[in-house]
Coordinates of C-alpha atoms and ligand atoms in Angstrom, one line a residue:
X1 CA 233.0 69.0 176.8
X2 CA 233.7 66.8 174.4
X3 CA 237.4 64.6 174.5
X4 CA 238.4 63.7 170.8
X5 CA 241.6 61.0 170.6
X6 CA 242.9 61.0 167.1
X7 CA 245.1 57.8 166.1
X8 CA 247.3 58.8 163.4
X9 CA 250.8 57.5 162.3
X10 CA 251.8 61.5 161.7
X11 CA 250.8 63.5 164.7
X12 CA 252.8 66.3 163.6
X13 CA 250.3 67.3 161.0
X14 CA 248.1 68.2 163.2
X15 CA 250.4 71.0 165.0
X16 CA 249.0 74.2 164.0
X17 CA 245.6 73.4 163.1
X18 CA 244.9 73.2 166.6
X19 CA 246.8 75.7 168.1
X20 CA 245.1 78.4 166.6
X21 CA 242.0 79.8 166.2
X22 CA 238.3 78.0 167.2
X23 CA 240.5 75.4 168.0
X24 CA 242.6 76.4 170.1
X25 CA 239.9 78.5 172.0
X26 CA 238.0 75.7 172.4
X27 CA 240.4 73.7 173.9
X28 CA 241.8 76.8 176.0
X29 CA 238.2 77.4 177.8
X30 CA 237.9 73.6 178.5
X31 CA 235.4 72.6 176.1
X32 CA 237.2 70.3 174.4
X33 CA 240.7 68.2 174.7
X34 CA 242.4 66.7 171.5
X35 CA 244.2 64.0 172.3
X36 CA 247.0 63.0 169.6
X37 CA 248.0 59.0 169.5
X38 CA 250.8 58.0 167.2
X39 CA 250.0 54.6 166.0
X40 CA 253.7 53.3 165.3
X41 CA 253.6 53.8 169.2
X42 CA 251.9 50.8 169.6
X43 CA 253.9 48.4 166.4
X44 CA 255.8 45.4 168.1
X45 CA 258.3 45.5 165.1
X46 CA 261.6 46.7 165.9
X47 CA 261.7 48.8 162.8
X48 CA 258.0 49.8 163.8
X49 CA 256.5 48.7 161.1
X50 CA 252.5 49.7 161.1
X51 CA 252.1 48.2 157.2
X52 CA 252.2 45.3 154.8
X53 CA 251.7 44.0 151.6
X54 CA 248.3 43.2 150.8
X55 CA 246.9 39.7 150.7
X56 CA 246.5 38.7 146.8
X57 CA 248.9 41.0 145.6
X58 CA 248.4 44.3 144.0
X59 CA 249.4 47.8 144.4
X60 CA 249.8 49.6 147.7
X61 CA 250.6 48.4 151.4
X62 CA 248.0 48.2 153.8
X63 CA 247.7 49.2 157.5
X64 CA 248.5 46.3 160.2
X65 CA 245.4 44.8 162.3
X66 CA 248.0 44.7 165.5
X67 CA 249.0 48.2 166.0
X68 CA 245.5 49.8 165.7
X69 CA 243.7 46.6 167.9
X70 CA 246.0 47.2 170.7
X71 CA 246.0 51.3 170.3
X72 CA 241.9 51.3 171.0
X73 CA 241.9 48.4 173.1
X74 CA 243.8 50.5 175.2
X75 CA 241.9 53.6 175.2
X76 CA 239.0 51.7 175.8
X77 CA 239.8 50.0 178.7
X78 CA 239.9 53.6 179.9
X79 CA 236.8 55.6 179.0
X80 CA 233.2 54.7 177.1
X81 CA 233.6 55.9 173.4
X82 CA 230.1 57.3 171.9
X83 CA 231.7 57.1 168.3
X84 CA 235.0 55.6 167.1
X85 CA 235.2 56.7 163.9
X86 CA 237.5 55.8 160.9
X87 CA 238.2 58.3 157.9
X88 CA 237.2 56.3 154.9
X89 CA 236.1 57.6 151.2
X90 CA 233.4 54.6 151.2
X91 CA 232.0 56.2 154.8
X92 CA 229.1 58.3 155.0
X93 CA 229.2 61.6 153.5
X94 CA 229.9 64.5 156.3
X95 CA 227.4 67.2 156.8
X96 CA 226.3 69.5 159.0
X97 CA 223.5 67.0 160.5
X98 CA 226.3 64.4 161.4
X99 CA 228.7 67.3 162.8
X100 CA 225.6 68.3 165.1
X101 CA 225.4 64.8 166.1
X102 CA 228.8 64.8 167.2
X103 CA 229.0 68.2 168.8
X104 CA 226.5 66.3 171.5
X105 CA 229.1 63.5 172.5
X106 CA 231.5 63.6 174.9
X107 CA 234.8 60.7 173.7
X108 CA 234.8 60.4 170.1
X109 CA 237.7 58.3 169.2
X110 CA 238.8 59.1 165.2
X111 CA 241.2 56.7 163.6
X112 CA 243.3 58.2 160.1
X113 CA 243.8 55.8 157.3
X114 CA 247.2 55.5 155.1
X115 CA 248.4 53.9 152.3
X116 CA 245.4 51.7 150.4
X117 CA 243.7 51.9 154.3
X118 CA 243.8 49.0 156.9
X119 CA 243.2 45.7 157.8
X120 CA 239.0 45.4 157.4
X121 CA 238.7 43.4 160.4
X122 CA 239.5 46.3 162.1
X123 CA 237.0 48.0 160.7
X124 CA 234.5 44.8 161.4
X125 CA 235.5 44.7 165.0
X126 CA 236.4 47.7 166.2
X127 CA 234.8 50.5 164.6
X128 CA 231.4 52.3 164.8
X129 CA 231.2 54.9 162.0
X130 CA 232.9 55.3 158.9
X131 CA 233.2 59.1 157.8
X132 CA 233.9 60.6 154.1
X133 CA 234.5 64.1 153.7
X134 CA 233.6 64.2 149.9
X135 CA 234.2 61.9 147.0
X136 CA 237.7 62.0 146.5
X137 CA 240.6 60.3 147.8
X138 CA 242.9 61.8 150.2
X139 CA 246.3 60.5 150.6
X140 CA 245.6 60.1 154.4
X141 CA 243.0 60.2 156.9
X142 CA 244.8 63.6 158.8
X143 CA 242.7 66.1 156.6
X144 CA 239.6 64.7 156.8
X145 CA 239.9 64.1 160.8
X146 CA 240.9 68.0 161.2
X147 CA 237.7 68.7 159.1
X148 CA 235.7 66.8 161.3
X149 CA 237.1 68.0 164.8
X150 CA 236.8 71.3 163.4
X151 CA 232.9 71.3 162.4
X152 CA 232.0 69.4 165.9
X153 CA 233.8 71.6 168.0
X154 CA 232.7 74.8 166.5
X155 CA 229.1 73.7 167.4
X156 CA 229.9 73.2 171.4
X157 CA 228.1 75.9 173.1
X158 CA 230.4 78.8 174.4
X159 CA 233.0 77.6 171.4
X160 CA 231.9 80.4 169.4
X161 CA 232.3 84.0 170.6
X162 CA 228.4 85.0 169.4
X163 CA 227.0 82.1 171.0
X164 CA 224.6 82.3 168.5
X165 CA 226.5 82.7 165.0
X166 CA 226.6 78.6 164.4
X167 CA 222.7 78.6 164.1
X168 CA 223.0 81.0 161.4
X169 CA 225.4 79.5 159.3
X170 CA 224.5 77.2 156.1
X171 CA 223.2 74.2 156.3
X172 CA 221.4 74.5 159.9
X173 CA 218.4 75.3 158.7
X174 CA 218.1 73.7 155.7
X175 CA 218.9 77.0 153.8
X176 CA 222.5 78.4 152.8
X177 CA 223.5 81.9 154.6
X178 CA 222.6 85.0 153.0
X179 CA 225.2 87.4 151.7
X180 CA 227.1 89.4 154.8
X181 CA 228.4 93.2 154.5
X182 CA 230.3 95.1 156.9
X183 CA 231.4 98.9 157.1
X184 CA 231.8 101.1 155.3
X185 CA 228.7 101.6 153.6
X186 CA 229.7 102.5 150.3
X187 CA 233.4 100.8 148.8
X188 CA 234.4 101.6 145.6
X189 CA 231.1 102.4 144.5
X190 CA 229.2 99.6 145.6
X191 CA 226.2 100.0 148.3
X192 CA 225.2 97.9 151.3
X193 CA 221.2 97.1 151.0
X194 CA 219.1 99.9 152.2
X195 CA 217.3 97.1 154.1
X196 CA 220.5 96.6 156.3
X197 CA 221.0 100.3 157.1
X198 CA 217.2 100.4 158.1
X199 CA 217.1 99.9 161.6
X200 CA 214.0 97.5 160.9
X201 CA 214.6 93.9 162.6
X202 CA 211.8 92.4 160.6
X203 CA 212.5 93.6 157.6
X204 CA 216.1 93.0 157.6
X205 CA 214.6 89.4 159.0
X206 CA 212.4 89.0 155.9
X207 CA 215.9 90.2 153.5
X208 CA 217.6 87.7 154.6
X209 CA 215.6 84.6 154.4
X210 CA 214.3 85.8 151.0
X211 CA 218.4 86.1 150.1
X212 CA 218.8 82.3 151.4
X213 CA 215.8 81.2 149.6
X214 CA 217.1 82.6 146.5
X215 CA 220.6 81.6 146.9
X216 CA 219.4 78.4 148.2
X217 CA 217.3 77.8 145.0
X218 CA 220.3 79.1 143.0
X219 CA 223.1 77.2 144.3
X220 CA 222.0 74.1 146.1
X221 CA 218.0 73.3 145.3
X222 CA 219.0 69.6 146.6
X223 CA 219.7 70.5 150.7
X224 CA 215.6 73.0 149.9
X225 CA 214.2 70.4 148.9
X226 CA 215.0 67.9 152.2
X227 CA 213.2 71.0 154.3
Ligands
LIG1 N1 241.9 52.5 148.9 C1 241.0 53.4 149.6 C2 241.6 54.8 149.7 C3 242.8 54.9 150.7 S1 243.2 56.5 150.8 C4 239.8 53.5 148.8 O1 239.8 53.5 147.6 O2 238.7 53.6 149.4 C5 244.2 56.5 152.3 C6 243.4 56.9 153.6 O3 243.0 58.3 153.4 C7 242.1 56.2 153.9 O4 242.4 55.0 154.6 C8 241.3 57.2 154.7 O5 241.6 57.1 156.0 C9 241.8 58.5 154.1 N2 240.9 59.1 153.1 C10 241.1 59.2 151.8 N3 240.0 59.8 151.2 C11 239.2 60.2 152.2 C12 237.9 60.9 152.2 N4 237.3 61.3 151.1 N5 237.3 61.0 153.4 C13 237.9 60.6 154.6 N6 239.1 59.9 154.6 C14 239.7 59.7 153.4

C-alpha cells in the first residue's frame, strides 16, 4: 500500500488520469490512495496569491516559500514521509530503477512546480528528492507527477492483473521487451513466428531474449551495456 499526496495549485488536472485504468484499479483494491492538495489552500493572501516576482528581476514569477512550508508541515505532522519529492527538470532523470524504488514505500509526498519553480529554500529545507522526467521543460510539475504515480503504482504487487507482466516489461531486466503478437495468426498476410505457435516453452524462451538482445543492441545499446 503505498499513500501518494500530490501538492499542486491545479488539482483538477489530475481528474481522469486517476479515475481510470491501472489507476483507478489500484486505488479501488486498496493498494494505493492519491491524495490531491491544492496549494492556494494554504496562501494567507486574500487574493490567494501562491507567487511573486523574482528577487533580481527577470522574467517569470516564482512560487511562494509560505504556502508550500505550511502545506508539508502539515502533512507531516501527520505521517513519516519516505520521499518528498519535487518535479524539477534539474532532478534526477526517472527510470524504471527509481520507479521500483518507489513502488517499495508506503507515503511519498510529490510537490508540482509552476511558473519559473519555487522558492529554493524550499527545496533546501524541505525536500528529499528532486525528479525529472526527461530533458525538457514542462510548463508545470502535473505531467511529470502523473508519470511518476503511474510507473510506481503499476509496480505494487496485485496492481497488475498478470501479477507477473511488470517483470517482463523493458527496462526490468536491463533489456527492452521483445515484439508481442496476438490472434489471429495470419493478418493481411503477415505471419506470427513459428516459434510462438510451437508449443515449446524453451524455445519460445530462447526467441524472446534473443529478440530483446537484438532490439536491445538496436535501439538502446546504452541501458545493455549497464547489465
Ligand atoms: N525554470 C525552471 C523550469 C520551470 S518549469 C528550470 O529551468 O529548471 C515549471 C515547473 O514545471 C517546474 O517547477 C517543475 O515542477 C515542472 N517541470 C518542468 N519540466 C519538468 C521535467 N522535465 N520534469 C519534471 N518536472 C518538470
Amino acid at each position: 500500500m503505498v499513500r501518494i499526496d500530490i501538492l499542486t495549485i491545479f488539482p483538477e488536472i489530475f481528474e481522469g488520469m486517476f479515475t481510470h485504468s491501472i489507476m483507478k484499479r489500484a486505488v479501488h483494491k486498496g493498494h494505493a490512495e492519491i491524495v490531491l492538495h491544492n496549494i492556494r489552500d494554504y496562501s494567507s493572501d486574500k487574493h490567494k496569491r501562491v507567487d511573486d516576482y523574482p528577487f533580481g528581476g527577470g522574467a517569470g514569477m516564482v512560487m511562494m516559500a509560505e504556502p508550500i512550508f505550511r502545506l508539508i508541515e502539515e502533512l507531516k505532522s501527520k505521517r513519516e514521509y519516505d520521499e518528498i519529492i519535487y518535479t524539477s527538470p534539474d532532478g534526477v532523470v526517472l527510470n524504471q530503477s527509481l520507479a521500483n524504488q518507489l513502488s517499495m514505500k508506503g507515503n511519498l509526498m510529490i510537490l508540482c512546480g509552476h511558473y519559473k519553480g519555487i522558492d529554493e529554500r524550499i527545496r533546501e529545507t524541505l525536500i528529499t528528492k528532486e525528479i525529472s522526467i526527461g530533458d525538457y521543460v514542462l510548463s508545470g510539475g502535473e505531467l511529470a507527477a502523473a508519470v511518476i504515480t503511474d510507473a510506481v503504482l503499476r509496480l505494487i504487487p496485485g496492481v497488475l492483473n498478470d501479477e507477473t507482466s511488470a517483470l517482463t516489461d523493458s527496462f526490468q531486466n536491463g533489456l527492452l521487451s521483445p515484439p508481442v503478437y496476438t490472434r489471429p495468426a495470419e493478418f493481411r498476410g503477415q505471419k506470427v513466428p513459428d516459434v510462438l505457435l510451437s508449443g515449446n516453452d524453451r524455445l519460445i524462451a530462447q526467441w524472446r531474449h534473443d529478440k530483446a538482445v537484438e532490439r536491445t543492441l538496436a535501439r538502446r545499446p546504452d541501458i545493455l551495456d549497464k547489465e
